[in-house]
XYZ file of C-alpha atoms in Angstrom:
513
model
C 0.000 0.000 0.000
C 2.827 1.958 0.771
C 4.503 1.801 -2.756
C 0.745 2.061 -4.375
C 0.162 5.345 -2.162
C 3.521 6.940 -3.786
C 2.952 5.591 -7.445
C -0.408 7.274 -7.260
C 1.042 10.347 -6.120
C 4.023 10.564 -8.738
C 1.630 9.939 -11.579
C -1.053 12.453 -10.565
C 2.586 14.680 -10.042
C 3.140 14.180 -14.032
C -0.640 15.108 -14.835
C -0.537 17.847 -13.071
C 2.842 19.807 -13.514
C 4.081 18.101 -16.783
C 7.733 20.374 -16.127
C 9.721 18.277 -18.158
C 7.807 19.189 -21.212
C 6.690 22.665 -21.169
C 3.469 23.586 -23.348
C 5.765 26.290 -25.153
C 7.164 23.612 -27.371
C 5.962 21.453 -30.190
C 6.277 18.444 -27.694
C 4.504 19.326 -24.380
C 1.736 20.639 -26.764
C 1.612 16.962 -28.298
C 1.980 15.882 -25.068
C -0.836 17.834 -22.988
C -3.112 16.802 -26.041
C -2.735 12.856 -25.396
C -2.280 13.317 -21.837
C -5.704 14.763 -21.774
C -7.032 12.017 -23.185
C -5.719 9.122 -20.763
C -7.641 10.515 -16.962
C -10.688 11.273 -16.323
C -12.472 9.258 -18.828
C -12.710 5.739 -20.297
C -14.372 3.354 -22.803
C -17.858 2.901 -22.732
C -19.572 -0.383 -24.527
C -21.581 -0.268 -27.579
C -23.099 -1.951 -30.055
C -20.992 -2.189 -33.421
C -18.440 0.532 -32.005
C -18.125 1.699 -28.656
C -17.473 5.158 -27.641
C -14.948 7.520 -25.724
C -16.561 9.175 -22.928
C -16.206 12.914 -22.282
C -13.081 14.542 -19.985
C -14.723 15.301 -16.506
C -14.662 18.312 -15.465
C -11.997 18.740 -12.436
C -14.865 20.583 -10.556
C -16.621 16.785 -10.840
C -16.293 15.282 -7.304
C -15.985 11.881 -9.572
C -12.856 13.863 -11.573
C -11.259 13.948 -7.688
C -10.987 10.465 -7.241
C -9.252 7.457 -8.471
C -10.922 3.803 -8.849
C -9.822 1.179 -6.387
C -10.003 -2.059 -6.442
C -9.763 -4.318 -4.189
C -10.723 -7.918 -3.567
C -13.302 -7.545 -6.549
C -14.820 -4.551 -4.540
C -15.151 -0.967 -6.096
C -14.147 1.951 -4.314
C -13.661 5.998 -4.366
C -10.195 7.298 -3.002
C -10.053 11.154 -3.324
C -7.147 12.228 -4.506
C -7.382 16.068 -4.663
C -8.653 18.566 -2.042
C -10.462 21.719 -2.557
C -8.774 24.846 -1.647
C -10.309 28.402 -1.153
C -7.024 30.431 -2.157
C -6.856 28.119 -5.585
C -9.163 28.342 -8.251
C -8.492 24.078 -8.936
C -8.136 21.006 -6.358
C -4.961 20.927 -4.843
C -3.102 17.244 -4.922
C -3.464 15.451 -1.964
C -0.005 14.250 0.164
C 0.842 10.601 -0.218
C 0.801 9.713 3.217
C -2.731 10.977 2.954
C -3.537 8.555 -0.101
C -2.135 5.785 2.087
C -4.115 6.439 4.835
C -7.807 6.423 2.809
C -6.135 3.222 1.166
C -5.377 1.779 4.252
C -9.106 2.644 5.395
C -10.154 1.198 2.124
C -7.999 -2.103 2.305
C -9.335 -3.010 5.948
C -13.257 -2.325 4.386
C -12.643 -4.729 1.742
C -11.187 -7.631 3.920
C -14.127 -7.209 6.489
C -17.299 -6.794 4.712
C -19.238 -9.755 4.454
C -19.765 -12.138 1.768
C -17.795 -11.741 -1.175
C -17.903 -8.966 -3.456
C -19.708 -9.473 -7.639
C -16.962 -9.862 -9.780
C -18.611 -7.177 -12.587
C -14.689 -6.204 -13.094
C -14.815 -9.093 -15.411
C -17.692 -8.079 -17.410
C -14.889 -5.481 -19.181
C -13.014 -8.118 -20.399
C -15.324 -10.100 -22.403
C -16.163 -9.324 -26.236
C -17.342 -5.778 -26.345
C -21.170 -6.885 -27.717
C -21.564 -8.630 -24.495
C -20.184 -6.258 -21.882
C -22.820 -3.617 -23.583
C -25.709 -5.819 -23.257
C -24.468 -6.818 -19.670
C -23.933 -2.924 -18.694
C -27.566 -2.197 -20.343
C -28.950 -4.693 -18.259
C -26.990 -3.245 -15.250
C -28.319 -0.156 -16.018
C -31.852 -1.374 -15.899
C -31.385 -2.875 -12.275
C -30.899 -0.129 -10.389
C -29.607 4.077 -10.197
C -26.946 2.664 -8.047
C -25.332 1.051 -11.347
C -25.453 4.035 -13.145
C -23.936 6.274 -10.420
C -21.031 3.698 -9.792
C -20.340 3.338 -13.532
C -20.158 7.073 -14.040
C -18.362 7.383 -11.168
C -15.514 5.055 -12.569
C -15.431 6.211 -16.056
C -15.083 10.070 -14.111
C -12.223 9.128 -12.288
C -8.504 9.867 -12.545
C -7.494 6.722 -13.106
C -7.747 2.841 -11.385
C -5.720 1.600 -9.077
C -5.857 -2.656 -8.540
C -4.476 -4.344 -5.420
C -4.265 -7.854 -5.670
C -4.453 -9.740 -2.888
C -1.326 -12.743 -4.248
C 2.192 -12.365 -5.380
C 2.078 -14.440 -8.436
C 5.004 -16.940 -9.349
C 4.895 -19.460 -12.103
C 7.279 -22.489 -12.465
C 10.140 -21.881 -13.733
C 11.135 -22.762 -17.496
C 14.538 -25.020 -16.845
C 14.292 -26.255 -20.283
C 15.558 -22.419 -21.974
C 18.506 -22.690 -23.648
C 18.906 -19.364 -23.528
C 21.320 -17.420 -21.337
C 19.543 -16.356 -18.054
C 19.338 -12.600 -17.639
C 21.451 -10.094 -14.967
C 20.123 -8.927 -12.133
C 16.740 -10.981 -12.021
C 15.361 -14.466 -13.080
C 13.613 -15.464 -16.538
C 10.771 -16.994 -13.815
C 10.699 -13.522 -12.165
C 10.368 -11.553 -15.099
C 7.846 -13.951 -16.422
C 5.833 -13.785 -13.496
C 5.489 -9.929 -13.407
C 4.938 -9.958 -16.727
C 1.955 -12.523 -16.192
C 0.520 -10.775 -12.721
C 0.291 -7.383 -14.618
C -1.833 -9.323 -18.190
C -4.015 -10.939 -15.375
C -4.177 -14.132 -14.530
C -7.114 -16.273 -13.924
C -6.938 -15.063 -9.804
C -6.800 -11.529 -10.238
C -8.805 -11.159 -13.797
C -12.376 -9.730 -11.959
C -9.895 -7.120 -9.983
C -9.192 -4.955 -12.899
C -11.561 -2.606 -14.981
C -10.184 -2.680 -18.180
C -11.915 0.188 -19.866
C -9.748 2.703 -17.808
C -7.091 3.982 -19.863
C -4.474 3.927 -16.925
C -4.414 1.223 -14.472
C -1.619 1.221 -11.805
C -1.289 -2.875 -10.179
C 0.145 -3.170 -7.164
C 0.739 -6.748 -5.280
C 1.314 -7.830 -1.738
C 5.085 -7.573 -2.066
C 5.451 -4.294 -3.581
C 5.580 -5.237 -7.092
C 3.788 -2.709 -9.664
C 3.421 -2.591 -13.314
C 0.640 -0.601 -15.937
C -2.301 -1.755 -17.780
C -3.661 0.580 -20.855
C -6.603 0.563 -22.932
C -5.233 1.853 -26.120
C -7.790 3.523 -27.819
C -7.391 6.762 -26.758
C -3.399 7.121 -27.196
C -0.781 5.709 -27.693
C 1.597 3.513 -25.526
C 4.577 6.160 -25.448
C 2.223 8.316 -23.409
C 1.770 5.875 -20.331
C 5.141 4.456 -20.583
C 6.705 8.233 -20.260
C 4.099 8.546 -17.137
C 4.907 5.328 -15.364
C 8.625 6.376 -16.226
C 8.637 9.308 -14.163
C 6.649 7.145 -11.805
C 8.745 4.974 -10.800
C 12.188 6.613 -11.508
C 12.224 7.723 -7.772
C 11.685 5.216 -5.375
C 9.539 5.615 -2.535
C 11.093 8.482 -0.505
C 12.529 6.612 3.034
C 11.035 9.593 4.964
C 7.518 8.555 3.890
C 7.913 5.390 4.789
C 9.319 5.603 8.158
C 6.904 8.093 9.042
C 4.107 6.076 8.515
C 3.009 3.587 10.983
C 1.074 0.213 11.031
C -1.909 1.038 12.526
C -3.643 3.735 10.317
C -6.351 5.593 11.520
C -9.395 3.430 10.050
C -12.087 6.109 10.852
C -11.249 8.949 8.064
C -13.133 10.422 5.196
C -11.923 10.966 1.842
C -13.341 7.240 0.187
C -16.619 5.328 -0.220
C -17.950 1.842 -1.290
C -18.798 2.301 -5.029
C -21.089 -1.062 -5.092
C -23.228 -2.733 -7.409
C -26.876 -4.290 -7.196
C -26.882 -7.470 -9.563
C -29.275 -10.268 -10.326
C -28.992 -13.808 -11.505
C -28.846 -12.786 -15.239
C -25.147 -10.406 -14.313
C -23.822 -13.369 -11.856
C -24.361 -15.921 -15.131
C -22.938 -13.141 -17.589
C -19.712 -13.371 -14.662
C -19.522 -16.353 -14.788
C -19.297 -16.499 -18.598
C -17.081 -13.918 -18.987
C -14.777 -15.230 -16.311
C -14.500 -18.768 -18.408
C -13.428 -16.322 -21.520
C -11.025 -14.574 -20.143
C -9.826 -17.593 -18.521
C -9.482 -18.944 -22.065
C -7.701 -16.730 -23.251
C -5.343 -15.947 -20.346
C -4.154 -19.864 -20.810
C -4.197 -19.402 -24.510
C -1.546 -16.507 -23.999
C 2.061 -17.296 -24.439
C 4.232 -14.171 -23.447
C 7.650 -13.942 -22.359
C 10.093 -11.439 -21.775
C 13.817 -11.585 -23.312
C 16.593 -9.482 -22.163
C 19.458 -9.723 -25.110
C 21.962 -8.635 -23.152
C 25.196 -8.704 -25.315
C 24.794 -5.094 -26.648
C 22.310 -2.402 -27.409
C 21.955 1.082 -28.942
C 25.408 2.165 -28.023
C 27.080 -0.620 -30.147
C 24.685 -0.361 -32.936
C 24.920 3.646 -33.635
C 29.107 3.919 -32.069
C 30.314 1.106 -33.858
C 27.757 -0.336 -36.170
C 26.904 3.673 -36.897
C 23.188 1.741 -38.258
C 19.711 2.895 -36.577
C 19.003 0.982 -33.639
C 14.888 0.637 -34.432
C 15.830 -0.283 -38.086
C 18.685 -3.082 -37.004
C 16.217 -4.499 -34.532
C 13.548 -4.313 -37.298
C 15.669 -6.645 -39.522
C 16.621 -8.931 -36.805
C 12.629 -9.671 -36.553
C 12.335 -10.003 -40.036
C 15.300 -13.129 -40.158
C 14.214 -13.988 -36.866
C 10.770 -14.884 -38.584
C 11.754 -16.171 -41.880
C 14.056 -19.294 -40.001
C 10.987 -19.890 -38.078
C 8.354 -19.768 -40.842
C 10.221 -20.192 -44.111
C 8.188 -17.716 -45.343
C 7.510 -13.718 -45.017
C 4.290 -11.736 -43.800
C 3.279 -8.152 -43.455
C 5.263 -6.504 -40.724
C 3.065 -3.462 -38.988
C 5.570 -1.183 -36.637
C 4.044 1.973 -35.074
C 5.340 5.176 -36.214
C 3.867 8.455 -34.389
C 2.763 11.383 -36.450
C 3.330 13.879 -33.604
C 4.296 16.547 -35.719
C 0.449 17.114 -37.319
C -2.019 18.621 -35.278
C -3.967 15.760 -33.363
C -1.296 12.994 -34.416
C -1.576 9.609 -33.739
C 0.089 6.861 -35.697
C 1.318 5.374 -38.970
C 2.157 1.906 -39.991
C 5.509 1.712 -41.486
C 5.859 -1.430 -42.976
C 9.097 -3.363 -42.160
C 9.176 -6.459 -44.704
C 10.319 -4.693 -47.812
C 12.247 -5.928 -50.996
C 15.762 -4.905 -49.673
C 14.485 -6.749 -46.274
C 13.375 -9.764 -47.380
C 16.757 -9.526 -50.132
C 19.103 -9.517 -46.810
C 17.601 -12.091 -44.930
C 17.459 -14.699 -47.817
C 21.180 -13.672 -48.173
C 21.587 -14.630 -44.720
C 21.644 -18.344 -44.300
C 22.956 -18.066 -48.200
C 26.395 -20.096 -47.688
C 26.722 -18.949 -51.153
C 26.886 -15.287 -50.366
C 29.951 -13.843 -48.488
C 29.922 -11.689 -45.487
C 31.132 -8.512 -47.313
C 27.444 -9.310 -49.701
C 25.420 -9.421 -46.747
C 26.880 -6.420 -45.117
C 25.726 -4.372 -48.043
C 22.581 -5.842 -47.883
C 22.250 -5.359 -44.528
C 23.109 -1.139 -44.435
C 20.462 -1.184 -48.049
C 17.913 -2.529 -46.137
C 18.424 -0.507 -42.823
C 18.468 2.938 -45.071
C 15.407 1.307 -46.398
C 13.772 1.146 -43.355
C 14.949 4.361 -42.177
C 13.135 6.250 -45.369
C 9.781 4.206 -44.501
C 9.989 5.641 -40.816
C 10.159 9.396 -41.861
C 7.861 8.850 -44.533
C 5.511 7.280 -42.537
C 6.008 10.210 -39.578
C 5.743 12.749 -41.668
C 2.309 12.054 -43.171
C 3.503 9.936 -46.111
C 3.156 6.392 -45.417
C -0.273 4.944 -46.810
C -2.190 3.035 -44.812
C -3.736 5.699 -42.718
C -4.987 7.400 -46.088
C -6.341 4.009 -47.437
C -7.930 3.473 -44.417
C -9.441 7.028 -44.522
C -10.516 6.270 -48.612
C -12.569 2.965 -47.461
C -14.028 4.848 -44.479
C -15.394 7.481 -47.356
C -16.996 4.883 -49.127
C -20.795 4.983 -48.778
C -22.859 2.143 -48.788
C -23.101 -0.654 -51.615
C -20.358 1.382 -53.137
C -17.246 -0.871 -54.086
C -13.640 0.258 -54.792
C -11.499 -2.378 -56.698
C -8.576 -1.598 -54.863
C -9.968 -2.885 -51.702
C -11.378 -5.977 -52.984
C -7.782 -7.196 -53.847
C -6.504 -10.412 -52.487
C -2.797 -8.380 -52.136
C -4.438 -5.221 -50.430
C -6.158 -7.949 -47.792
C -2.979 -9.835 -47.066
C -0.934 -7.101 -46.902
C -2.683 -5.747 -43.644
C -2.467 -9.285 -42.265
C -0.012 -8.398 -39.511
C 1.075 -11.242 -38.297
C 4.092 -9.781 -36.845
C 3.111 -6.882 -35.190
C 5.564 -4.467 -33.383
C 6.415 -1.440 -31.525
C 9.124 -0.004 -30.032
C 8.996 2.736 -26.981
C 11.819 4.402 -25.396
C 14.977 2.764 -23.460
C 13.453 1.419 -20.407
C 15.990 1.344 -17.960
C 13.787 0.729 -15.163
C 11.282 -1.421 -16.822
C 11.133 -5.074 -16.862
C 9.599 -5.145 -19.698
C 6.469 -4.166 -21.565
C 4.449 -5.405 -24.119
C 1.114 -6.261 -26.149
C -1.045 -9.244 -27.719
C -0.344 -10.275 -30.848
C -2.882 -10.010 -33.809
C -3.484 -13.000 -35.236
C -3.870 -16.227 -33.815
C -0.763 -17.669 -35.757
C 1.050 -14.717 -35.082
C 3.232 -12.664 -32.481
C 2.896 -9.715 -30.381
C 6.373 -7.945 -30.077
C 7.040 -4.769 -27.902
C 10.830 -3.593 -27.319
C 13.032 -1.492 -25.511
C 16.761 -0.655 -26.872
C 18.668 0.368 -24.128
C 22.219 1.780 -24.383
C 23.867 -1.933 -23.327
C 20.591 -3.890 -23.977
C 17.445 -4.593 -25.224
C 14.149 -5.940 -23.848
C 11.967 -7.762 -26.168
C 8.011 -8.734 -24.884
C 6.718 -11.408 -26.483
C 3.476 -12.802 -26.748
C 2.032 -15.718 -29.310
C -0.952 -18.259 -28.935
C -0.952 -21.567 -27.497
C -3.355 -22.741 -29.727
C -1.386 -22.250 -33.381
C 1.225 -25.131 -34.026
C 2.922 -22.434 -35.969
C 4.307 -19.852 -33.215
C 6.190 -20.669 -30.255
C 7.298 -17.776 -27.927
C 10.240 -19.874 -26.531
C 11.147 -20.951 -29.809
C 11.086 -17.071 -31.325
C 13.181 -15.986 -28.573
C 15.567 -18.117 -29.468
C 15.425 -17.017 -33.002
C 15.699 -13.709 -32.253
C 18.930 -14.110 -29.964
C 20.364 -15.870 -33.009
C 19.647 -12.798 -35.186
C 21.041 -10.092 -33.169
C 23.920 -12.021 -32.868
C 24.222 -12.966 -35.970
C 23.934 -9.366 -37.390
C 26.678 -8.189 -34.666
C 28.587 -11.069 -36.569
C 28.395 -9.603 -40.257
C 28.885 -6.196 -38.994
C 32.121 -6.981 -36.995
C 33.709 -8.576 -40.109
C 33.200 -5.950 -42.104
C 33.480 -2.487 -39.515
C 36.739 -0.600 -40.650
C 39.402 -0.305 -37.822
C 38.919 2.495 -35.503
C 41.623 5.455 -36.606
C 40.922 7.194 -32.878
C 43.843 6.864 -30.653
């Protein structure tokens, strides 16, 4: 509670005074703009396409608060206090966080009976979860006030009430990384996705979701529709780039004061019809929380300091092509690569695709395993299809990449109306990503990050190129005999090493003394 209390308070810190990025430059502009759009509001269910609810107000008590969770039980922790010198709310201390959480903890281990598990209800296919809220709705003005109350609020805050561990992987034949263990990595990586024990404690429309467990350990969960993952990884950044401050924890004691204000039960009246939907939507998630493969790598032989000092290549390009071979000896085979380029630079930016498997790509990694092409060959072919990638990425951030205008042409298209473009085979698997990837900033005091992958016989592939090292999140389906995530791991340690290899042969000797 104690590290939840501060990682509240550091976040709400970033919202509110943003100093790193002032709004006098291009940057804290962009940033303000998506910043805006990740507290105080969330997804709400609907048929066919759901919608973005509107930013509350600060003067909303709702705005005030954050969303707990706890045990499956909804709560209201305020987080600001008015004040009559200031026009706004004024951010409340941690210590007094900790104290309503403390309040709220010892409410939610001794009220009776156990708490409905409508957390879960956001998880399940988005047709269902509106029907289910509708019906909610239709029970009671309690429903409505606790839902609007939750979509209002800052952000959501889950403490789970289990450090999870899973059994360690002894048959890896990859090397184990520094300073932690594959199984702990693994395991926070798995606590944080939700696992079948925790998967009601969440409310996964929120945009911003801070998890805290039993032993301290804290990760993110964001909805992504309303921006995009650079924005909460630069917020939990600053998060968690100061520890807990020693004074605030030795001031606090271990008996809190239980009888304070500042919180309130934010319940839910259900019927047999929403404990049936629970139970449904608890056996899907469940499905496909055991259908989930994910992993975290650390390749820790070099990183971004190797690859632009002596390689002098662009880190997010080299790691680019290392997918690409890292895929073709898995597959035999190539597919439409989808990596995330931001369009911050426009007016309301959000992303482009710029599309890694290219003919200079696929030329380099068929030269590869070639024993009939020599090193100096696939050195060339390596820097072509690096510069190759490099052009996509600024074309794509600077507004000419293409798949954001297609996708704007066949959005114009009215109905019965039929462009032959679209109804190509080539146009349809070219958008099949089946290796879908993003990279966000360095990292250094992340354990890892990381998404779900697209298709079913696919992977999900989120890194972080650090200056000695990068992270690579990994995440495939049980279900397709195709994809392993152990087995692309693998793959992918061969590739950056392999690369390293070609480029070593062929770097010119340093002239620096």
């Amino acid at each position: 509670m104690q590290r939840a209390a501060w990682l509240v308070h550091r976040t709400l810190e970033f919202k509110d005074k943003q100093e790193c990025y002032p709004d006098a430059t291009r940057t804290g502009i962009w940033l303000q703009e998506n910043l805006a759009k990740m507290f105080n509001l969330a997804r709400i269910p609907k048929h066919n396409c759901d919608i973005l609810s509107p930013i509350a107000p600060i003067s909303d008590p709702s705005a005030q608060s954050i969303t707990v969770v706890v045990n499956d039980w909804f709560y209201s922790l305020r987080v600001y206090e008015p004040q009559s010198t200031t026009k706004n709310p004024v951010l409340c201390r941690p210590e007094v966080i900790l104290t309503r959480l403390h309040a709220i903890v010892n409410d939610a281990r001794t009220r009776p009976g156990t708490a409905p598990p409508i957390g879960v209800l956001s998880s399940d296919d988005r047709d269902s979860w509106a029907s289910n809220l509708d019906h909610l709705f239709s029970l009671s003005q309690k429903n409505r006030d606790t839902h609007r109350a939750i979509v209002s609020s800052v952000m959501s805050l889950s403490l789970d009430s289990e450090t999870y561990t899973i059994l360690s992987n002894s048959l890896s034949t990859l090397p184990p990384p520094s300073r932690t263990t594959q199984q702990g990595l693994d395991s926070h990586l798995h606590f944080i996705r939700s696992v079948p024990s925790n998967v009601s404690n969440r409310f996964f429309d929120k945009p911003y979701t801070l998890i805290v467990d039993p032993s301290g350990r804290a990760g993110i969960m964001g909805e992504h529709s309303f921006c995009d993952a650079l924005i909460p990884s630069m917020v939990a950044e600053f998060s968690i780039v100061q520890g807990v401050d020693q004074d605030f924890i030795s001031s606090q004691s271990q008996s809190q004061p239980l009888s304070v204000s500042g919180w309130a039960r934010l319940d839910w009246e259900i019927d047999f019809e929403i404990s049936s939907a629970c139970e449904k939507a608890r056996t899907n998630a469940v499905k496909l929380i055991e259908n989930s493969d994910n992993s975290v790598l650390w390749f820790e032989h070099y990183g971004s300091d190797w690859i632009k000092g002596q390689a002098e290549l662009s880190p997010d390009a080299y790691v680019q092509i290392a997918l690409q071979l890292a895929w073709y000896r898995t597959r035999g085979t190539f597919t439409a690569t989808y990596e995330t380029a931001l369009t911050r630079m426009f007016d309301k930016g959000r992303t482009e695709t710029i599309r890694t498997l290219s003919t200079d790509s696929r030329a380099f990694v068929l030269a590869m395993d070639d024993s009939l092409v020599n090193t100096e060959s696939k050195y060339v072919l390596l820097k072509r299809a690096i510069q190759t990638h490099t052009r996509l990425t600024r074309e794509a951030a600077t507004g000419r990449g293409i798949d954001r205008h297609l996708l704007g042409l066949q959005n114009m298209l009215r109905g019965g109306e039929r462009a032959e473009l679209f109804d190509d085979v080539l146009f349809s698997r070219s958008q099949e990503w089946r290796l879908s990837t993003s990279g966000l900033s360095a990292g250094h005091f992340f354990r890892g990050t990381g998404f779900g992958a697209a298709y079913e016989d696919g992977y999900g592939i989120n890194y972080l190129v650090a200056p000695e090292m990068v992270k690579f999140g990994i995440e495939s389906k049980n279900s397709s005999p195709y994809t392993s995530t152990e087995r692309f791991k693998i793959a992918i340690f061969r590739a950056m090493t392999d690369i390293q290899s070609i480029c070593s042969a062929n770097l010119k000797p340093s002239s620096k003394l």
